[in-house]
Amino acid sequence: MRSLRDDRPEGTVLDAVVRFLRDTGMTTVFGNPGSTELRMLRDWPGDFTYVLGLQEATVVAMAAGHALGTRSAALVSLHSAGGVGHALGAVFNAHRDRVPLVVVAGQQSRSLLRLRPFLGADEPAQFPRPYVKFSRQPERAADVPAVLAEAHRIAMTHPRGPAFVSVPEDDWDQPADPVAPRTLHAGFTAGPEALAALAGRLTGCARPALVIGPGVDDEDALPEAVALAERTRAAVWMSPLSGRSGFPESHPLFQGFLPPVAGPLADRLAPYDVVVALGAPVFTYHVADDGPPLHPGTALFHLDCDPAQAAWLPTGTSIVTTLKPALTLLAALTRQADRPPPPPRTVPPAVSADGAKITPELLLDLLRERLPGDRVLVEEAPSHRDELHARVPVDLAGGFLTTGSGALGWGLPLAVGRALADRRRVVCVLGDGSALYSVQALWTAARHRAPVTYVILDNGGYAAVRALGRRIGITPVPGTDIGGVDFAALAASLGCPGAEVRHPAELPAALDRALAAGDEDGPYLLHVRVTPTEDALYTEPRGR
């Protein structure tokens, strides 16, 4: 382990960076090493953990899962231009999901940059934009520790997100002074006048609703959101395609997830005269139609810490604020409502194991019966997501994670990082198409004995794309069939045990085995062949 001598006035860039990482708790490093990172890895500290991912997008997603689990920034080490390019889809997800990451990429030696060398990155600070909050290659080697410290502070400032630093490989051995970490209090509250005006509208309205977005979970504001909902007796909806949980879904005020289509979304919110969106972009659409954002008679108020998001919303009144203090004040300013609560949402009836094939509905019903309440659920099964939300309620704060941007390959490695954050078993529900984007992360899960149970719903291809095709009258859609992949054997080749199940009668026992693994038992994969759905995407789940 490198010795850091406190009695010398100046050490190397590597000395200063190691000290800063230790001081800020970023001692678990997620990376895929290359030649331009070798000097960064010299004399690797014994109290640091290097988590190797076999492809850079999986590295970023694992780091994101760890950051979400620890509620602090995670360090990512990428390899030069090619590695950053591989990782950008996951960086895009981290940006949209407000995950605090400090991404350090290697760069060729400064002495070679004018010659456009092999592995050199042209304009490295521009490469990951606009999906990072901060991006720099320091002008001098001596500036690297200070720039890294600035990146960390920016990543952890609301709205949180990834920050990027490019470091030429010969910088690590140059002299530099250490940088002390600074305390950062990033919360801010809107003026009391704005919140008092909103409290007046909530007190005087007839039919209020709250729309919960990923910002509620990001800011640990679930208790405050529940308190406001109960005080106002508001109907509670989750924002479309939210990447996080933010409200207990078994709560009697919870109504479901808003659809990512303009017309149906406006129809869901039409019964309410005042809608308050909390940390939610609200108008996240996936397919186009001619519907308005909201119908006349529905007034929207939007609370979020991101002024850019407030600026692009097409309608409503935005209040720029962090949520936790604002919701506490808003609840105190709002009179306890005596209006009747909204009727509880309709849930689909349980299905029986009839026939010779496993339906997604049957699998999800059995999963709901067996899923412990303290388990984090990670999802990346786009064609079954509506059914999952309808049949598997999540009540735990931070208990649901998925991609908020739609870039696939996020869920499988995200679950690895989340499990490593506190060594508590995570359950990850994946489609077969999604799993193949990042299946190599199973190797990392096995190597670190990450407690993750993977359940793969294999419908033979990109069923969500086929469903979207049906929605707009395009059938068949070429390039959407996969099939023929033995996921249990593939997992075993990467060190992850697993099993396959094909018949409904086998499914309960197979799920029991998959979910019974202890937090010390490492990963397990259950490959379930399910019947493909023939519905168009974003229709009501069957059985309602």
XYZ file of C-alpha atoms in Angstrom:
544
model
C 0.000 0.000 0.000
C 1.267 3.436 -0.845
C 2.467 5.316 2.220
C 1.080 8.827 2.595
C 3.532 10.916 4.629
C 1.812 13.740 6.473
C 5.113 15.488 7.266
C 6.058 16.361 3.715
C 4.651 19.523 2.159
C 4.065 17.949 -1.237
C 3.449 14.470 -2.656
C 2.348 13.226 -6.045
C -1.006 13.568 -7.788
C -1.657 9.933 -6.902
C -0.889 10.559 -3.232
C -3.281 13.498 -3.117
C -6.060 11.666 -4.980
C -5.817 8.533 -2.805
C -6.057 10.697 0.301
C -9.060 12.582 -1.088
C -10.863 9.382 -2.068
C -10.291 7.964 1.387
C -11.506 11.176 3.057
C -14.710 11.192 0.993
C -15.428 7.474 1.368
C -14.891 6.623 -2.315
C -12.746 3.584 -1.569
C -14.777 1.188 -3.724
C -13.656 1.838 -7.291
C -15.561 0.445 -10.278
C -13.408 0.081 -13.345
C -12.099 -1.645 -16.416
C -8.353 -0.927 -16.584
C -6.260 -0.066 -19.603
C -2.821 1.230 -20.382
C -3.643 4.873 -19.676
C -4.790 4.001 -16.140
C -1.781 1.938 -15.061
C -0.075 4.697 -13.089
C -3.320 5.393 -11.241
C -3.310 1.763 -10.083
C 0.275 1.703 -8.795
C 0.684 0.529 -5.169
C -3.036 -0.104 -4.848
C -4.134 0.742 -1.258
C -5.044 -2.212 0.895
C -8.195 -0.523 2.208
C -9.561 0.093 -1.307
C -11.692 -2.368 -3.307
C -11.408 -2.563 -7.081
C -14.619 -3.930 -8.645
C -13.792 -5.127 -12.146
C -16.465 -4.934 -14.814
C -15.876 -6.665 -18.132
C -17.303 -3.829 -20.218
C -17.422 -0.127 -19.446
C -21.225 0.340 -19.567
C -21.566 -2.350 -16.884
C -18.899 -0.562 -14.826
C -20.916 2.669 -14.782
C -24.168 0.860 -13.982
C -22.579 -1.073 -11.101
C -21.163 2.152 -9.705
C -24.612 3.720 -10.001
C -26.198 0.900 -8.031
C -23.569 1.325 -5.321
C -24.147 5.095 -5.216
C -27.915 4.611 -4.911
C -27.411 2.125 -2.087
C -24.897 4.191 -0.125
C -26.514 7.576 -0.915
C -23.064 8.912 -1.777
C -20.946 9.384 -4.876
C -19.166 6.403 -6.402
C -15.901 6.490 -8.344
C -15.724 5.098 -11.882
C -12.468 4.464 -13.747
C -12.760 4.261 -17.543
C -10.200 3.671 -20.249
C -9.491 6.621 -22.527
C -11.719 7.492 -25.506
C -12.904 3.982 -26.410
C -13.893 3.142 -22.852
C -15.774 6.394 -22.437
C -17.573 5.696 -25.694
C -18.616 2.240 -24.506
C -19.891 3.715 -21.252
C -21.937 6.623 -22.585
C -25.275 4.820 -22.685
C -24.946 4.116 -18.967
C -23.711 7.669 -18.292
C -26.901 8.854 -20.032
C -28.945 6.714 -17.620
C -27.038 8.040 -14.599
C -27.637 11.611 -15.753
C -31.382 11.117 -16.200
C -31.651 9.211 -12.910
C -29.638 11.819 -10.970
C -27.005 9.361 -9.771
C -23.877 10.995 -8.278
C -20.834 9.522 -10.000
C -17.262 10.779 -10.316
C -16.028 9.388 -13.630
C -12.244 9.445 -14.159
C -11.022 8.534 -17.637
C -7.457 7.867 -18.661
C -5.853 9.958 -21.378
C -2.618 9.572 -23.308
C 0.533 11.299 -22.025
C 0.564 15.079 -22.350
C 3.791 14.913 -24.345
C 2.012 12.895 -27.051
C -1.290 14.743 -27.308
C -0.195 17.099 -30.072
C 0.521 14.020 -32.252
C -3.005 12.560 -31.940
C -1.646 9.319 -30.438
C -3.074 5.838 -30.261
C -5.796 5.778 -27.537
C -5.759 9.569 -27.266
C -9.083 11.353 -26.801
C -9.729 14.433 -28.939
C -11.472 17.146 -26.901
C -12.057 14.748 -23.986
C -14.085 17.241 -21.967
C -16.622 17.483 -24.809
C -16.999 13.753 -25.307
C -19.521 12.939 -22.524
C -21.520 16.169 -22.783
C -24.373 16.966 -22.371
C -24.953 13.998 -20.059
C -22.586 15.053 -17.287
C -22.902 18.018 -14.954
C -19.195 18.830 -15.141
C -16.445 17.821 -17.552
C -12.763 18.840 -17.541
C -9.269 17.789 -18.369
C -7.050 19.809 -15.974
C -4.616 22.244 -17.592
C -1.771 21.093 -15.315
C -1.014 17.847 -13.547
C -0.903 19.706 -10.237
C -4.556 20.686 -10.730
C -5.879 17.110 -10.900
C -6.701 16.701 -7.164
C -8.521 20.045 -6.986
C -10.503 19.348 -10.171
C -11.458 15.919 -8.836
C -12.642 17.525 -5.600
C -14.727 20.006 -7.579
C -16.225 17.154 -9.616
C -17.207 15.377 -6.403
C -18.926 18.464 -4.990
C -20.827 19.082 -8.214
C -21.893 15.440 -8.497
C -23.335 15.608 -4.968
C -25.116 18.959 -5.427
C -28.846 18.827 -6.275
C -29.830 17.881 -8.874
C -27.173 15.236 -8.472
C -25.540 13.456 -11.384
C -22.309 12.281 -12.998
C -19.206 14.472 -13.275
C -16.268 13.698 -15.563
C -12.488 14.228 -15.282
C -9.953 13.234 -17.944
C -6.445 12.608 -16.554
C -3.373 12.190 -18.807
C -1.469 9.090 -17.770
C 1.776 10.908 -16.928
C 0.016 13.234 -14.475
C -0.193 10.671 -11.681
C 3.509 10.797 -10.812
C 3.779 14.602 -10.891
C 3.952 16.684 -7.683
C 0.716 18.012 -6.200
C -0.584 19.260 -2.883
C -3.374 17.371 -1.116
C -6.905 18.750 -1.230
C -9.037 18.675 1.878
C -12.685 17.639 1.405
C -15.213 20.377 2.051
C -18.534 20.015 3.800
C -21.355 20.613 1.357
C -24.915 21.375 2.435
C -26.770 21.239 -0.869
C -30.399 21.659 0.224
C -32.315 24.842 -0.484
C -35.933 25.817 0.114
C -38.271 27.991 -1.930
C -39.524 31.208 -0.404
C -42.370 30.841 2.102
C -44.640 33.037 -0.025
C -44.644 30.557 -2.909
C -45.237 27.595 -0.614
C -47.969 29.448 1.298
C -49.767 30.208 -1.962
C -49.605 26.540 -2.947
C -50.833 25.519 0.519
C -53.810 27.811 -0.002
C -54.655 26.116 -3.287
C -54.387 22.663 -1.711
C -56.562 23.684 1.218
C -59.243 25.216 -0.997
C -59.382 22.703 -3.841
C -61.922 19.901 -4.200
C -59.926 17.060 -5.775
C -56.123 17.234 -5.308
C -53.551 14.821 -6.651
C -49.827 14.334 -6.173
C -47.503 13.033 -8.879
C -44.456 11.400 -7.320
C -41.239 11.468 -9.317
C -37.776 9.999 -8.828
C -36.700 13.173 -7.022
C -38.647 12.078 -3.941
C -36.509 8.976 -3.549
C -33.344 10.813 -4.550
C -33.851 13.316 -1.732
C -35.073 10.767 0.879
C -38.385 12.614 1.051
C -40.806 9.670 1.064
C -42.025 10.274 4.660
C -42.695 13.922 3.845
C -44.551 12.993 0.644
C -46.728 10.519 2.564
C -47.452 13.124 5.243
C -48.563 15.686 2.645
C -50.747 13.129 0.833
C -52.463 12.104 4.056
C -52.940 15.693 5.187
C -54.572 16.682 1.904
C -56.191 13.275 1.182
C -54.820 13.566 -2.302
C -54.796 10.838 -4.903
C -51.195 9.785 -5.540
C -49.771 8.813 -8.930
C -46.243 7.853 -9.919
C -44.700 9.786 -12.802
C -44.386 8.013 -16.166
C -41.478 5.568 -16.485
C -40.012 6.672 -13.171
C -36.606 5.166 -12.438
C -37.231 5.085 -8.667
C -39.858 4.437 -6.042
C -41.130 7.339 -3.979
C -44.411 6.337 -2.345
C -45.648 3.095 -0.731
C -47.718 1.395 -3.422
C -49.913 -0.472 -0.923
C -51.060 2.845 0.562
C -54.817 3.394 0.075
C -54.186 6.777 -1.581
C -51.904 5.309 -4.263
C -53.542 5.132 -7.700
C -50.838 3.716 -9.976
C -48.343 4.800 -12.611
C -49.111 7.445 -15.203
C -48.761 6.341 -18.843
C -46.051 7.894 -21.046
C -48.574 9.011 -23.684
C -50.036 12.520 -23.733
C -53.730 11.760 -24.174
C -54.037 8.944 -21.617
C -51.874 10.880 -19.149
C -54.120 13.942 -19.399
C -57.173 11.692 -19.027
C -55.787 10.162 -15.803
C -55.284 13.623 -14.304
C -58.528 15.139 -15.646
C -60.574 14.387 -12.468
C -58.308 16.590 -10.328
C -58.479 20.365 -10.036
C -55.027 20.773 -8.456
C -52.090 18.496 -9.272
C -48.767 18.876 -7.431
C -45.793 17.157 -9.028
C -42.914 16.340 -6.675
C -39.508 15.746 -8.245
C -41.243 14.570 -11.404
C -40.784 15.597 -15.030
C -44.517 14.712 -15.396
C -44.628 14.847 -19.200
C -42.303 11.968 -20.024
C -43.718 10.622 -23.278
C -42.601 7.533 -25.176
C -44.978 7.604 -28.125
C -46.527 10.614 -29.811
C -50.189 11.500 -30.029
C -52.135 14.725 -30.378
C -53.312 14.964 -26.791
C -52.745 18.098 -24.681
C -50.483 17.970 -21.615
C -53.484 18.571 -19.341
C -57.206 19.097 -19.846
C -58.810 22.454 -18.945
C -59.666 22.703 -15.279
C -56.525 20.941 -14.037
C -53.947 23.297 -12.509
C -50.398 21.977 -12.212
C -47.800 22.964 -9.615
C -44.315 21.533 -9.962
C -41.698 21.295 -7.180
C -38.195 20.244 -8.144
C -34.571 21.144 -7.454
C -33.648 21.387 -11.144
C -34.292 24.822 -12.705
C -33.682 23.402 -16.189
C -36.518 20.929 -15.754
C -38.761 23.702 -14.479
C -37.933 25.761 -17.569
C -38.986 23.209 -20.184
C -42.284 22.105 -18.653
C -45.009 23.122 -21.132
C -47.573 24.168 -18.551
C -48.057 24.837 -14.853
C -46.346 26.786 -12.088
C -42.871 25.636 -11.049
C -41.292 26.151 -7.644
C -37.557 25.477 -7.662
C -36.647 23.874 -4.334
C -35.261 20.751 -2.759
C -38.156 18.611 -1.646
C -37.570 17.480 1.921
C -37.629 20.924 3.606
C -40.252 22.267 1.202
C -42.680 19.405 1.849
C -42.264 19.770 5.609
C -43.163 23.459 5.382
C -45.944 22.869 2.856
C -47.634 20.282 5.091
C -47.433 22.659 8.060
C -49.060 25.429 6.002
C -51.865 23.211 4.647
C -55.008 22.617 6.676
C -55.956 19.013 7.435
C -58.506 18.023 4.798
C -61.917 16.609 5.668
C -62.775 15.677 2.066
C -63.363 11.969 1.367
C -60.279 10.131 0.158
C -60.159 8.883 -3.436
C -61.323 5.333 -4.038
C -58.513 2.762 -3.907
C -57.056 1.626 -7.193
C -58.324 -1.469 -8.900
C -55.829 -4.306 -8.903
C -55.935 -7.191 -11.367
C -57.135 -10.531 -10.036
C -54.656 -13.304 -9.471
C -54.304 -15.779 -12.308
C -54.234 -19.534 -12.025
C -51.637 -21.932 -13.388
C -53.807 -23.286 -16.166
C -52.307 -24.756 -19.287
C -48.834 -25.878 -20.166
C -47.140 -22.489 -20.454
C -46.080 -19.840 -17.959
C -47.685 -16.446 -18.357
C -45.937 -13.279 -17.135
C -48.965 -12.593 -14.925
C -48.597 -15.937 -13.140
C -44.897 -15.415 -12.547
C -45.437 -11.907 -11.158
C -48.255 -13.058 -8.868
C -46.029 -15.797 -7.458
C -43.169 -13.331 -7.079
C -45.403 -10.932 -5.146
C -46.372 -13.690 -2.715
C -42.710 -14.514 -2.050
C -40.924 -11.178 -2.232
C -39.854 -10.024 1.251
C -40.837 -6.458 2.053
C -37.256 -5.401 2.755
C -35.941 -6.465 -0.655
C -34.930 -3.990 -3.312
C -36.554 -4.755 -6.667
C -34.612 -3.887 -9.823
C -36.524 -4.074 -13.102
C -35.600 -4.078 -16.779
C -38.379 -5.973 -18.520
C -40.009 -3.278 -20.681
C -42.767 -5.432 -22.179
C -43.877 -6.586 -18.698
C -43.357 -3.400 -16.711
C -47.017 -2.377 -16.575
C -47.995 -5.808 -15.270
C -45.179 -5.729 -12.714
C -46.379 -2.375 -11.370
C -49.953 -3.665 -11.226
C -49.113 -6.944 -9.490
C -45.967 -6.363 -7.391
C -46.381 -3.297 -5.152
C -43.228 -1.785 -3.667
C -43.517 -0.078 -0.284
C -39.876 0.250 0.760
C -38.127 3.609 0.426
C -35.559 3.112 -2.306
C -37.155 -0.263 -2.981
C -37.575 0.026 -6.751
C -34.909 0.846 -9.324
C -34.979 0.803 -13.110
C -33.796 2.862 -16.047
C -35.379 6.298 -16.170
C -34.041 6.954 -19.659
C -34.732 3.739 -21.552
C -31.142 2.792 -22.415
C -31.032 -0.986 -21.915
C -28.274 -2.929 -20.188
C -28.687 -0.954 -16.955
C -30.627 -3.296 -14.699
C -28.408 -6.381 -14.480
C -25.205 -4.546 -13.422
C -27.157 -1.943 -11.418
C -28.365 -4.787 -9.209
C -24.763 -5.905 -8.630
C -23.676 -2.478 -7.366
C -26.817 -2.066 -5.271
C -26.258 -5.447 -3.616
C -22.619 -4.646 -2.868
C -23.646 -1.383 -1.181
C -25.117 -3.097 1.902
C -24.840 -6.851 1.108
C -28.633 -7.184 1.272
C -30.187 -9.486 -1.343
C -31.606 -7.708 -4.367
C -34.206 -9.202 -6.721
C -33.732 -8.240 -10.377
C -36.481 -8.927 -12.941
C -35.197 -8.819 -16.522
C -36.315 -9.481 -20.043
C -34.183 -11.753 -22.197
C -33.379 -8.926 -24.599
C -32.369 -6.568 -21.789
C -30.186 -9.171 -20.073
C -28.060 -9.748 -23.164
C -26.896 -6.129 -23.216
C -24.855 -6.612 -20.050
C -24.841 -10.309 -19.177
C -21.075 -10.189 -18.509
C -21.871 -8.408 -15.221
C -22.792 -11.857 -13.862
C -19.057 -12.551 -13.745
C -18.546 -9.593 -11.413
C -21.543 -10.636 -9.319
C -20.081 -14.104 -8.899
C -16.549 -12.882 -8.206
C -17.752 -10.558 -5.411
C -20.554 -12.896 -4.243
C -23.085 -10.118 -4.773
C -26.402 -11.246 -3.247
C -28.682 -10.856 -6.291
C -31.491 -13.117 -7.474
C -32.050 -12.673 -11.208
C -35.392 -13.686 -12.714
C -35.319 -13.602 -16.507
C -38.658 -13.507 -18.326
C -37.736 -14.985 -21.685
C -40.369 -14.188 -24.313
C -38.054 -14.851 -27.236
C -36.985 -11.380 -28.271
C -37.588 -7.650 -28.138
C -41.282 -7.918 -27.303
C -41.577 -4.272 -26.247
C -40.466 -3.190 -29.727
C -42.993 -5.558 -31.296
C -45.696 -4.149 -29.008
C -44.848 -0.591 -29.988
C -45.001 -1.702 -33.609
C -48.513 -3.060 -33.060
C -49.502 0.230 -31.465
C -48.646 2.165 -34.621
C -49.665 -0.523 -37.118
C -46.262 -1.969 -38.003
C -46.312 -5.771 -38.014
C -44.173 -7.723 -38.228
C -41.102 -5.838 -37.024
C -37.862 -7.351 -38.373
C -34.928 -7.922 -36.041
C -36.990 -8.502 -32.902
C -36.633 -12.287 -32.523
C -33.856 -13.757 -30.369
C -34.505 -17.225 -28.946
C -32.154 -20.120 -28.417
C -30.193 -18.653 -25.474
C -29.692 -20.928 -22.464
C -29.363 -18.296 -19.749
C -28.767 -20.783 -16.940
C -25.845 -22.324 -18.821
C -24.547 -18.878 -19.783
C -24.723 -17.772 -16.141
C -22.935 -20.934 -15.007
C -20.107 -20.253 -17.465
C -19.649 -16.880 -15.739
C -19.661 -18.424 -12.261
C -23.305 -17.736 -11.367
C -25.462 -20.773 -10.517
C -28.948 -20.968 -11.952
C -31.818 -23.025 -13.275
C -34.396 -23.025 -16.038
C -38.136 -23.562 -15.652
C -40.613 -24.190 -18.470
C -43.802 -25.569 -16.873
C -46.199 -23.739 -14.510
C -46.160 -26.598 -12.008
C -42.403 -26.198 -11.576
C -42.482 -22.449 -11.039
C -43.416 -22.094 -7.321
C -40.616 -24.370 -6.137
C -38.140 -22.802 -8.552
C -38.951 -19.319 -7.241
C -38.667 -20.574 -3.661
C -35.158 -21.840 -4.383
C -34.145 -18.641 -6.156
C -35.426 -16.349 -3.426
C -34.261 -18.494 -0.497
C -30.598 -17.736 -1.130
C -29.102 -15.918 1.820
C -27.329 -12.579 1.711
C -24.012 -14.426 1.941
C -24.750 -16.918 -0.856
C -23.897 -14.839 -3.905
C -25.918 -14.508 -7.120
C -28.493 -16.895 -8.536
C -30.294 -16.807 -11.905
C -33.689 -18.273 -12.732
C -34.491 -18.518 -16.455
C -38.264 -18.593 -17.028
C -39.700 -19.097 -20.496
C -42.956 -17.121 -20.634
C -45.674 -16.712 -23.234
C -45.207 -13.582 -25.361
C -47.831 -10.899 -24.864
C -49.828 -9.777 -27.868
C -50.995 -6.495 -26.334
C -49.854 -3.114 -27.574
C -47.586 -1.332 -25.130
C -49.103 1.091 -22.582
C -52.532 -0.496 -22.508
C -54.249 -1.331 -19.246
C -52.842 -4.544 -17.719
C -55.081 -7.492 -18.506
C -57.593 -8.510 -15.868
C -58.520 -4.997 -14.729
